[in-house]
């Protein structure tokens, strides 16, 4: 924050909002969503989403946008879009990065049988190939008018149903990295829009896919 535009006071205020977001999210999840085990049951995944990815992130976005406005770094007409982008970005972080860390720390060992390892390898290759086709700019220009991003959805759901929460979080993370890379380079279904619109569409897509996959993985785990 100190190396971006603004004064040290602006940077401190934004950093304080980010810190408050993390502390508040962790406290809420610990109190109401089963803490470190928040991703094991579908009910807790929904609570984790509502408390961490929706509620606590709104605090950071609100403090950040207010700070930008008071510091003369944002016009009042752009505060709404800036707030939405800020909130969605932090929400995606909660839904993509936090589950990946929590689940791999809880279960660092794979413990797959040979058949499972082969299936996981096929899943990984398929996800990378399809995501690169959709977001890598390999399709003709007219193809980007179609909702091709949904071609990736069955593969992510495959990982959620066949393996579990940890593998689902890994698939979501991989998809998000490729989608972000492609969109930043103007490729894929989100790359044809203005940068601010592309960012909102991309973040919304990743967030919805993450919630859907984590809930399915938790439901499948409970059923097993």
PDB file of C-alpha atoms in Angstrom:
ATOM      1  CA  UNK A   1       0.000   0.000   0.000  1.00  0.00           C
ATOM      2  CA  UNK A   2       2.867   2.386   0.674  1.00  0.00           C
ATOM      3  CA  UNK A   3       4.254   2.083  -2.859  1.00  0.00           C
ATOM      4  CA  UNK A   4       0.925   2.909  -4.524  1.00  0.00           C
ATOM      5  CA  UNK A   5      -0.587   6.343  -5.086  1.00  0.00           C
ATOM      6  CA  UNK A   6      -1.633   8.240  -2.004  1.00  0.00           C
ATOM      7  CA  UNK A   7      -0.231   9.332   1.328  1.00  0.00           C
ATOM      8  CA  UNK A   8       1.107   7.144   4.159  1.00  0.00           C
ATOM      9  CA  UNK A   9      -2.146   7.851   6.028  1.00  0.00           C
ATOM     10  CA  UNK A  10      -4.161   6.488   3.118  1.00  0.00           C
ATOM     11  CA  UNK A  11      -1.984   3.394   2.991  1.00  0.00           C
ATOM     12  CA  UNK A  12      -2.338   2.788   6.731  1.00  0.00           C
ATOM     13  CA  UNK A  13      -6.129   3.132   6.566  1.00  0.00           C
ATOM     14  CA  UNK A  14      -6.428   0.664   3.662  1.00  0.00           C
ATOM     15  CA  UNK A  15      -4.070  -1.794   5.370  1.00  0.00           C
ATOM     16  CA  UNK A  16      -6.104  -1.498   8.565  1.00  0.00           C
ATOM     17  CA  UNK A  17      -9.263  -2.329   6.611  1.00  0.00           C
ATOM     18  CA  UNK A  18      -7.612  -5.377   5.074  1.00  0.00           C
ATOM     19  CA  UNK A  19      -6.434  -6.557   8.472  1.00  0.00           C
ATOM     20  CA  UNK A  20      -9.838  -6.004  10.059  1.00  0.00           C
ATOM     21  CA  UNK A  21     -11.403  -8.022   7.245  1.00  0.00           C
ATOM     22  CA  UNK A  22      -9.141 -10.998   7.938  1.00  0.00           C
ATOM     23  CA  UNK A  23      -9.615 -10.866  11.706  1.00  0.00           C
ATOM     24  CA  UNK A  24     -13.387 -10.460  11.444  1.00  0.00           C
ATOM     25  CA  UNK A  25     -13.703 -13.259   8.888  1.00  0.00           C
ATOM     26  CA  UNK A  26     -11.649 -15.647  11.001  1.00  0.00           C
ATOM     27  CA  UNK A  27     -13.612 -14.817  14.163  1.00  0.00           C
ATOM     28  CA  UNK A  28     -16.987 -15.267  12.456  1.00  0.00           C
ATOM     29  CA  UNK A  29     -16.013 -18.561  10.851  1.00  0.00           C
ATOM     30  CA  UNK A  30     -14.570 -19.855  14.126  1.00  0.00           C
ATOM     31  CA  UNK A  31     -17.711 -18.876  16.023  1.00  0.00           C
ATOM     32  CA  UNK A  32     -20.431 -19.886  13.575  1.00  0.00           C
ATOM     33  CA  UNK A  33     -18.995 -22.099  10.803  1.00  0.00           C
ATOM     34  CA  UNK A  34     -16.922 -24.811  12.504  1.00  0.00           C
ATOM     35  CA  UNK A  35     -13.591 -22.973  12.285  1.00  0.00           C
ATOM     36  CA  UNK A  36     -10.817 -24.842  10.486  1.00  0.00           C
ATOM     37  CA  UNK A  37     -13.317 -27.549   9.558  1.00  0.00           C
ATOM     38  CA  UNK A  38     -15.649 -25.098   7.821  1.00  0.00           C
ATOM     39  CA  UNK A  39     -15.250 -26.840   4.469  1.00  0.00           C
ATOM     40  CA  UNK A  40     -16.114 -30.371   5.595  1.00  0.00           C
ATOM     41  CA  UNK A  41     -19.923 -30.006   5.589  1.00  0.00           C
ATOM     42  CA  UNK A  42     -22.107 -28.310   2.999  1.00  0.00           C
ATOM     43  CA  UNK A  43     -23.897 -26.308   5.688  1.00  0.00           C
ATOM     44  CA  UNK A  44     -20.602 -24.929   6.966  1.00  0.00           C
ATOM     45  CA  UNK A  45     -19.407 -24.130   3.438  1.00  0.00           C
ATOM     46  CA  UNK A  46     -22.483 -21.951   2.983  1.00  0.00           C
ATOM     47  CA  UNK A  47     -21.821 -20.270   6.337  1.00  0.00           C
ATOM     48  CA  UNK A  48     -18.155 -19.766   5.427  1.00  0.00           C
ATOM     49  CA  UNK A  49     -19.236 -18.113   2.183  1.00  0.00           C
ATOM     50  CA  UNK A  50     -21.750 -15.840   3.884  1.00  0.00           C
ATOM     51  CA  UNK A  51     -19.514 -14.829   6.801  1.00  0.00           C
ATOM     52  CA  UNK A  52     -16.029 -14.715   5.299  1.00  0.00           C
ATOM     53  CA  UNK A  53     -16.502 -14.192   1.566  1.00  0.00           C
ATOM     54  CA  UNK A  54     -19.510 -11.855   1.772  1.00  0.00           C
ATOM     55  CA  UNK A  55     -19.633 -10.109   5.142  1.00  0.00           C
ATOM     56  CA  UNK A  56     -16.027  -9.532   6.214  1.00  0.00           C
ATOM     57  CA  UNK A  57     -14.929  -8.546   2.705  1.00  0.00           C
ATOM     58  CA  UNK A  58     -17.576  -5.822   2.641  1.00  0.00           C
ATOM     59  CA  UNK A  59     -15.823  -4.225   5.616  1.00  0.00           C
ATOM     60  CA  UNK A  60     -12.504  -3.980   3.769  1.00  0.00           C
ATOM     61  CA  UNK A  61     -14.128  -2.714   0.580  1.00  0.00           C
ATOM     62  CA  UNK A  62     -16.080  -0.057   2.446  1.00  0.00           C
ATOM     63  CA  UNK A  63     -13.074   1.201   4.416  1.00  0.00           C
ATOM     64  CA  UNK A  64     -10.882   1.124   1.322  1.00  0.00           C
ATOM     65  CA  UNK A  65     -13.276   2.995  -0.954  1.00  0.00           C
ATOM     66  CA  UNK A  66     -14.060   5.553   1.754  1.00  0.00           C
ATOM     67  CA  UNK A  67     -10.333   6.123   2.233  1.00  0.00           C
ATOM     68  CA  UNK A  68      -9.825   6.624  -1.495  1.00  0.00           C
ATOM     69  CA  UNK A  69     -12.681   9.131  -1.599  1.00  0.00           C
ATOM     70  CA  UNK A  70     -11.431  11.115   1.401  1.00  0.00           C
ATOM     71  CA  UNK A  71      -7.907  11.102   0.008  1.00  0.00           C
ATOM     72  CA  UNK A  72      -9.052  12.473  -3.349  1.00  0.00           C
ATOM     73  CA  UNK A  73      -8.006   9.293  -5.182  1.00  0.00           C
ATOM     74  CA  UNK A  74     -11.469   8.297  -6.426  1.00  0.00           C
ATOM     75  CA  UNK A  75     -14.295  10.277  -7.963  1.00  0.00           C
ATOM     76  CA  UNK A  76     -17.663   9.927  -6.262  1.00  0.00           C
ATOM     77  CA  UNK A  77     -19.228   8.716  -9.521  1.00  0.00           C
ATOM     78  CA  UNK A  78     -16.864   5.721  -9.580  1.00  0.00           C
ATOM     79  CA  UNK A  79     -17.201   4.699  -5.935  1.00  0.00           C
ATOM     80  CA  UNK A  80     -19.895   2.096  -6.628  1.00  0.00           C
ATOM     81  CA  UNK A  81     -17.951   0.192  -9.319  1.00  0.00           C
ATOM     82  CA  UNK A  82     -14.723   0.469  -7.326  1.00  0.00           C
ATOM     83  CA  UNK A  83     -16.450  -0.919  -4.223  1.00  0.00           C
ATOM     84  CA  UNK A  84     -17.930  -3.820  -6.207  1.00  0.00           C
ATOM     85  CA  UNK A  85     -14.588  -4.707  -7.772  1.00  0.00           C
ATOM     86  CA  UNK A  86     -12.797  -4.465  -4.410  1.00  0.00           C
ATOM     87  CA  UNK A  87     -15.421  -6.608  -2.664  1.00  0.00           C
ATOM     88  CA  UNK A  88     -15.502  -9.254  -5.404  1.00  0.00           C
ATOM     89  CA  UNK A  89     -11.713  -9.450  -5.488  1.00  0.00           C
ATOM     90  CA  UNK A  90     -11.473 -10.100  -1.758  1.00  0.00           C
ATOM     91  CA  UNK A  91     -14.389 -12.550  -1.947  1.00  0.00           C
ATOM     92  CA  UNK A  92     -12.627 -14.548  -4.638  1.00  0.00           C
ATOM     93  CA  UNK A  93      -9.533 -14.647  -2.449  1.00  0.00           C
ATOM     94  CA  UNK A  94     -11.590 -16.130   0.374  1.00  0.00           C
ATOM     95  CA  UNK A  95     -13.203 -18.703  -1.909  1.00  0.00           C
ATOM     96  CA  UNK A  96     -10.129 -19.714  -3.923  1.00  0.00           C
ATOM     97  CA  UNK A  97      -7.007 -19.220  -1.800  1.00  0.00           C
ATOM     98  CA  UNK A  98      -8.292 -19.793   1.746  1.00  0.00           C
ATOM     99  CA  UNK A  99      -9.841 -23.242   1.044  1.00  0.00           C
ATOM    100  CA  UNK A 100      -6.693 -24.348  -0.765  1.00  0.00           C
ATOM    101  CA  UNK A 101      -4.534 -23.499   2.259  1.00  0.00           C
ATOM    102  CA  UNK A 102      -6.931 -24.852   4.900  1.00  0.00           C
ATOM    103  CA  UNK A 103      -7.539 -28.169   3.146  1.00  0.00           C
ATOM    104  CA  UNK A 104      -3.932 -28.912   2.211  1.00  0.00           C
ATOM    105  CA  UNK A 105      -2.718 -28.082   5.714  1.00  0.00           C
ATOM    106  CA  UNK A 106      -5.348 -30.409   7.187  1.00  0.00           C
ATOM    107  CA  UNK A 107      -4.517 -33.262   4.758  1.00  0.00           C
ATOM    108  CA  UNK A 108      -1.014 -32.828   3.333  1.00  0.00           C
ATOM    109  CA  UNK A 109      -0.676 -36.464   2.212  1.00  0.00           C
ATOM    110  CA  UNK A 110      -2.423 -37.722  -0.918  1.00  0.00           C
ATOM    111  CA  UNK A 111      -3.002 -41.365  -0.066  1.00  0.00           C
ATOM    112  CA  UNK A 112      -4.393 -42.212  -3.523  1.00  0.00           C
ATOM    113  CA  UNK A 113      -4.575 -45.700  -4.965  1.00  0.00           C
ATOM    114  CA  UNK A 114      -3.123 -46.256  -8.437  1.00  0.00           C
ATOM    115  CA  UNK A 115      -6.522 -45.962 -10.095  1.00  0.00           C
ATOM    116  CA  UNK A 116      -7.216 -42.707  -8.279  1.00  0.00           C
ATOM    117  CA  UNK A 117      -3.813 -41.325  -9.229  1.00  0.00           C
ATOM    118  CA  UNK A 118      -4.453 -42.120 -12.892  1.00  0.00           C
ATOM    119  CA  UNK A 119      -7.880 -40.486 -12.729  1.00  0.00           C
ATOM    120  CA  UNK A 120      -6.425 -37.418 -11.015  1.00  0.00           C
ATOM    121  CA  UNK A 121      -3.785 -37.158 -13.723  1.00  0.00           C
ATOM    122  CA  UNK A 122      -6.449 -37.366 -16.431  1.00  0.00           C
ATOM    123  CA  UNK A 123      -8.529 -34.759 -14.620  1.00  0.00           C
ATOM    124  CA  UNK A 124      -5.585 -32.369 -14.331  1.00  0.00           C
ATOM    125  CA  UNK A 125      -4.652 -32.688 -17.992  1.00  0.00           C
ATOM    126  CA  UNK A 126      -8.258 -32.243 -19.089  1.00  0.00           C
ATOM    127  CA  UNK A 127      -8.757 -29.161 -16.918  1.00  0.00           C
ATOM    128  CA  UNK A 128      -5.576 -27.497 -18.185  1.00  0.00           C
ATOM    129  CA  UNK A 129      -6.377 -28.310 -21.815  1.00  0.00           C
ATOM    130  CA  UNK A 130      -9.979 -27.085 -21.713  1.00  0.00           C
ATOM    131  CA  UNK A 131      -9.143 -23.979 -19.664  1.00  0.00           C
ATOM    132  CA  UNK A 132      -6.375 -23.056 -22.119  1.00  0.00           C
ATOM    133  CA  UNK A 133      -8.729 -23.554 -25.060  1.00  0.00           C
ATOM    134  CA  UNK A 134     -11.369 -21.335 -23.442  1.00  0.00           C
ATOM    135  CA  UNK A 135      -9.102 -18.636 -22.000  1.00  0.00           C
ATOM    136  CA  UNK A 136      -5.902 -18.997 -24.019  1.00  0.00           C
ATOM    137  CA  UNK A 137      -6.974 -17.237 -27.205  1.00  0.00           C
ATOM    138  CA  UNK A 138      -6.829 -20.316 -29.419  1.00  0.00           C
ATOM    139  CA  UNK A 139     -10.415 -20.080 -30.667  1.00  0.00           C
ATOM    140  CA  UNK A 140     -11.598 -17.903 -33.572  1.00  0.00           C
ATOM    141  CA  UNK A 141     -12.789 -14.425 -32.689  1.00  0.00           C
ATOM    142  CA  UNK A 142     -16.476 -15.205 -33.253  1.00  0.00           C
ATOM    143  CA  UNK A 143     -16.348 -18.009 -30.668  1.00  0.00           C
ATOM    144  CA  UNK A 144     -15.891 -15.578 -27.765  1.00  0.00           C
ATOM    145  CA  UNK A 145     -19.520 -14.504 -28.164  1.00  0.00           C
ATOM    146  CA  UNK A 146     -20.574 -17.823 -26.658  1.00  0.00           C
ATOM    147  CA  UNK A 147     -20.483 -18.700 -22.932  1.00  0.00           C
ATOM    148  CA  UNK A 148     -17.508 -21.018 -23.352  1.00  0.00           C
ATOM    149  CA  UNK A 149     -16.436 -20.608 -19.735  1.00  0.00           C
ATOM    150  CA  UNK A 150     -19.040 -23.192 -18.752  1.00  0.00           C
ATOM    151  CA  UNK A 151     -17.076 -25.886 -20.571  1.00  0.00           C
ATOM    152  CA  UNK A 152     -14.784 -25.875 -17.532  1.00  0.00           C
ATOM    153  CA  UNK A 153     -17.605 -26.398 -15.032  1.00  0.00           C
ATOM    154  CA  UNK A 154     -18.108 -30.194 -15.516  1.00  0.00           C
ATOM    155  CA  UNK A 155     -14.395 -30.800 -14.989  1.00  0.00           C
ATOM    156  CA  UNK A 156     -14.321 -28.881 -11.712  1.00  0.00           C
ATOM    157  CA  UNK A 157     -17.467 -30.700 -10.576  1.00  0.00           C
ATOM    158  CA  UNK A 158     -15.809 -33.984 -11.561  1.00  0.00           C
ATOM    159  CA  UNK A 159     -12.972 -33.246  -9.140  1.00  0.00           C
ATOM    160  CA  UNK A 160     -15.442 -32.287  -6.404  1.00  0.00           C
ATOM    161  CA  UNK A 161     -17.582 -35.408  -6.725  1.00  0.00           C
ATOM    162  CA  UNK A 162     -14.929 -38.024  -7.416  1.00  0.00           C
ATOM    163  CA  UNK A 163     -12.244 -36.845  -4.988  1.00  0.00           C
ATOM    164  CA  UNK A 164     -13.238 -34.319  -2.343  1.00  0.00           C
ATOM    165  CA  UNK A 165     -12.903 -30.819  -0.979  1.00  0.00           C
ATOM    166  CA  UNK A 166      -9.119 -30.599  -1.238  1.00  0.00           C
ATOM    167  CA  UNK A 167      -9.017 -31.645  -4.878  1.00  0.00           C
ATOM    168  CA  UNK A 168     -11.981 -29.409  -5.689  1.00  0.00           C
ATOM    169  CA  UNK A 169     -10.164 -26.422  -4.163  1.00  0.00           C
ATOM    170  CA  UNK A 170      -7.057 -27.285  -6.192  1.00  0.00           C
ATOM    171  CA  UNK A 171      -9.070 -27.490  -9.418  1.00  0.00           C
ATOM    172  CA  UNK A 172     -10.734 -24.150  -8.679  1.00  0.00           C
ATOM    173  CA  UNK A 173      -7.348 -22.555  -8.043  1.00  0.00           C
ATOM    174  CA  UNK A 174      -5.901 -23.916 -11.286  1.00  0.00           C
ATOM    175  CA  UNK A 175      -8.897 -22.755 -13.284  1.00  0.00           C
ATOM    176  CA  UNK A 176      -8.745 -19.306 -11.671  1.00  0.00           C
ATOM    177  CA  UNK A 177      -5.048 -18.875 -12.501  1.00  0.00           C
ATOM    178  CA  UNK A 178      -5.562 -19.749 -16.178  1.00  0.00           C
ATOM    179  CA  UNK A 179      -8.734 -17.640 -16.445  1.00  0.00           C
ATOM    180  CA  UNK A 180      -7.021 -14.613 -14.889  1.00  0.00           C
ATOM    181  CA  UNK A 181      -3.992 -14.994 -17.153  1.00  0.00           C
ATOM    182  CA  UNK A 182      -6.138 -15.250 -20.286  1.00  0.00           C
ATOM    183  CA  UNK A 183      -8.406 -12.360 -19.365  1.00  0.00           C
ATOM    184  CA  UNK A 184      -5.446 -10.079 -18.570  1.00  0.00           C
ATOM    185  CA  UNK A 185      -4.152 -10.784 -22.067  1.00  0.00           C
ATOM    186  CA  UNK A 186      -7.532 -10.067 -23.652  1.00  0.00           C
ATOM    187  CA  UNK A 187      -8.379 -13.702 -24.392  1.00  0.00           C
ATOM    188  CA  UNK A 188     -11.468 -15.742 -23.656  1.00  0.00           C
ATOM    189  CA  UNK A 189     -15.106 -14.823 -23.075  1.00  0.00           C
ATOM    190  CA  UNK A 190     -14.282 -12.087 -20.544  1.00  0.00           C
ATOM    191  CA  UNK A 191     -11.367 -10.501 -22.397  1.00  0.00           C
ATOM    192  CA  UNK A 192     -13.459  -8.747 -25.044  1.00  0.00           C
ATOM    193  CA  UNK A 193     -14.920  -6.217 -22.612  1.00  0.00           C
ATOM    194  CA  UNK A 194     -13.518  -3.075 -21.020  1.00  0.00           C
ATOM    195  CA  UNK A 195     -11.018  -3.897 -18.227  1.00  0.00           C
ATOM    196  CA  UNK A 196     -13.362  -3.035 -15.358  1.00  0.00           C
ATOM    197  CA  UNK A 197     -16.228  -5.091 -16.852  1.00  0.00           C
ATOM    198  CA  UNK A 198     -13.893  -8.004 -17.632  1.00  0.00           C
ATOM    199  CA  UNK A 199     -12.686  -8.013 -14.038  1.00  0.00           C
ATOM    200  CA  UNK A 200     -16.191  -8.103 -12.550  1.00  0.00           C
ATOM    201  CA  UNK A 201     -17.340 -10.862 -14.928  1.00  0.00           C
ATOM    202  CA  UNK A 202     -14.231 -12.943 -14.239  1.00  0.00           C
ATOM    203  CA  UNK A 203     -14.482 -12.549 -10.468  1.00  0.00           C
ATOM    204  CA  UNK A 204     -18.187 -13.413 -10.472  1.00  0.00           C
ATOM    205  CA  UNK A 205     -17.573 -16.525 -12.571  1.00  0.00           C
ATOM    206  CA  UNK A 206     -14.757 -17.776 -10.341  1.00  0.00           C
ATOM    207  CA  UNK A 207     -16.730 -17.083  -7.149  1.00  0.00           C
ATOM    208  CA  UNK A 208     -19.861 -18.915  -8.307  1.00  0.00           C
ATOM    209  CA  UNK A 209     -17.835 -21.869  -9.589  1.00  0.00           C
ATOM    210  CA  UNK A 210     -15.912 -22.081  -6.308  1.00  0.00           C
ATOM    211  CA  UNK A 211     -19.020 -22.076  -4.105  1.00  0.00           C
ATOM    212  CA  UNK A 212     -20.790 -24.622  -6.293  1.00  0.00           C
ATOM    213  CA  UNK A 213     -17.794 -26.974  -6.325  1.00  0.00           C
ATOM    214  CA  UNK A 214     -17.055 -26.742  -2.596  1.00  0.00           C
ATOM    215  CA  UNK A 215     -20.687 -27.386  -1.684  1.00  0.00           C
ATOM    216  CA  UNK A 216     -20.865 -30.390  -4.030  1.00  0.00           C
ATOM    217  CA  UNK A 217     -17.607 -31.786  -2.658  1.00  0.00           C
ATOM    218  CA  UNK A 218     -18.892 -31.440   0.916  1.00  0.00           C
ATOM    219  CA  UNK A 219     -22.231 -33.092   0.020  1.00  0.00           C
ATOM    220  CA  UNK A 220     -20.451 -35.986  -1.692  1.00  0.00           C
ATOM    221  CA  UNK A 221     -18.149 -36.401   1.288  1.00  0.00           C
ATOM    222  CA  UNK A 222     -21.080 -36.429   3.716  1.00  0.00           C
ATOM    223  CA  UNK A 223     -22.887 -39.015   1.605  1.00  0.00           C
ATOM    224  CA  UNK A 224     -19.836 -41.285   1.480  1.00  0.00           C
TER     225      UNK A 224
END
